[in-house]
Amino acid sequence: MGRWICCLCSRVADSLMLLLVLALSFNPSTAATASPSAPHVKPSYSFGRTFLGLDKCNACIGTSICKKFFKEEIRFDTWLSSRLKLPPSYLLSYSGNYTDDAKSWRVVDITRLTTKYQHDRADKRICTSLLKTKTCSLERALRRTHRFQKWLRAKRLTPDLVQGLSSPMLRCPSQRLLDRIVRRYAEVPDAGSIYMDHLTDRDKLRLLYTLSVNSHPILLQIFPNVEGWPFPRYLGSCGRLVVSASTRPLRDFYDAAPEVAADLALQLLAVLRSMGTNDLNYFFYFTHVDAGTFGVFSNGHLFIRDASALGIIDKEEGSQLIDGQREYKDIFSCLTVDCQSAFVSCNSIREKHNLVMVCRELLPKLLKAKFLQPVQEKIDSFLWHCANGLADDHGVDEVVAKLEELLKPLRSCDSRFAYRYPDCRYSDKY
């Protein structure tokens, strides 16, 4: 009995000690002010798969930059708060902001390869022509085609796999150019190989679809800005949207000051020269140019803003398609153009081609009534003769040199031209 009482007394003492500790640790003021913490609500920007075009993959461009969109590291300019809706889906391009660290932001262009209307019409054409239905799985339909089955079996991208595609870049293909496409295709991990072993079936369909709709993002990938090519930097794709460094179209500078117009004209002539003469021995030619073909970065540097109308002739290897092969047509030939469209013969393109186009369509608008006489009269005369054709290819360099001679004294060297300032103060190049 005594032992039981001692045990009970010990337990009571332990309980009293615990109550004492709790009492000493209790703070009335803390108890009065404490409250459950309010949940942190992060602004949410709702992306629809339809807006991005992800619902159409793998009949799309890629997914390399989708995480940036969903992590809000790419934002449209209209996205000032989570209450605002996405911009209209029918627009061809959008201005946006891009960040790598959530602190510094830079302006980017977010574009579609064609308008949403053209995309929708092409999707309907795939279903009705291949499966005879109004709606279908685009991927399943395209995978059944003879062309894609050849792509699946191929170890290497060869000219016969791209024959009949509407892209100007592929009208005169060489094996060297096609190897470059596979080796530098940025929507897959870089394998550095000319063989397609590192491309999955999904990757092959995305590459074929992009080449069929618009080769602009492929050109940005295989001739990157960091290597000195006159294209904006390719940042990635998500669904049917492409993200690249931002430029202002040349049309925005038609009313620019004379020294700015002279500087842009000289840059334009330099780009044309590089398109005909470069280390890789490719000749780039335009099928057409307009006020949106070229763009200007914030530092004043001019680039090719829209590469969709660029064709490429390999001066080293030449074209490896004969005329009969070039006329081959299938559903991939007709996604964005009329299937009856005629191909331009590779042999019909001359070196003067680009200069004549630019003298006809762009330079007169950029340089119109900008300078005092007799300089303006001389410029107008050169542009008129250039626009009306040159006697032969040998006259191209002569015309360019004379135009440059007139324009160089008309540009200035100041901070407005950040891409060459202050170098222009110490170099005869400028």
XYZ file of C-alpha atoms in Angstrom, residues 32 56 65 77 82 158 170 212 228 254 256 277 333 337 348 378 391:
17
model
C -4.126 38.185 -27.750
C -2.275 21.023 -81.695
C 10.080 27.847 -73.838
C 2.881 43.999 -72.416
C -3.830 39.160 -63.017
C 18.010 14.439 -97.603
C 14.065 24.613 -99.391
C 6.125 23.270 -94.118
C 27.306 37.417 -86.648
C 10.644 56.308 -92.649
C 13.523 59.525 -89.067
C 29.290 37.036 -99.768
C 3.141 21.570 -99.610
C -0.047 28.449 -99.730
C 16.856 32.323 -112.451
C 22.287 62.012 -106.917
C 22.772 45.458 -116.813
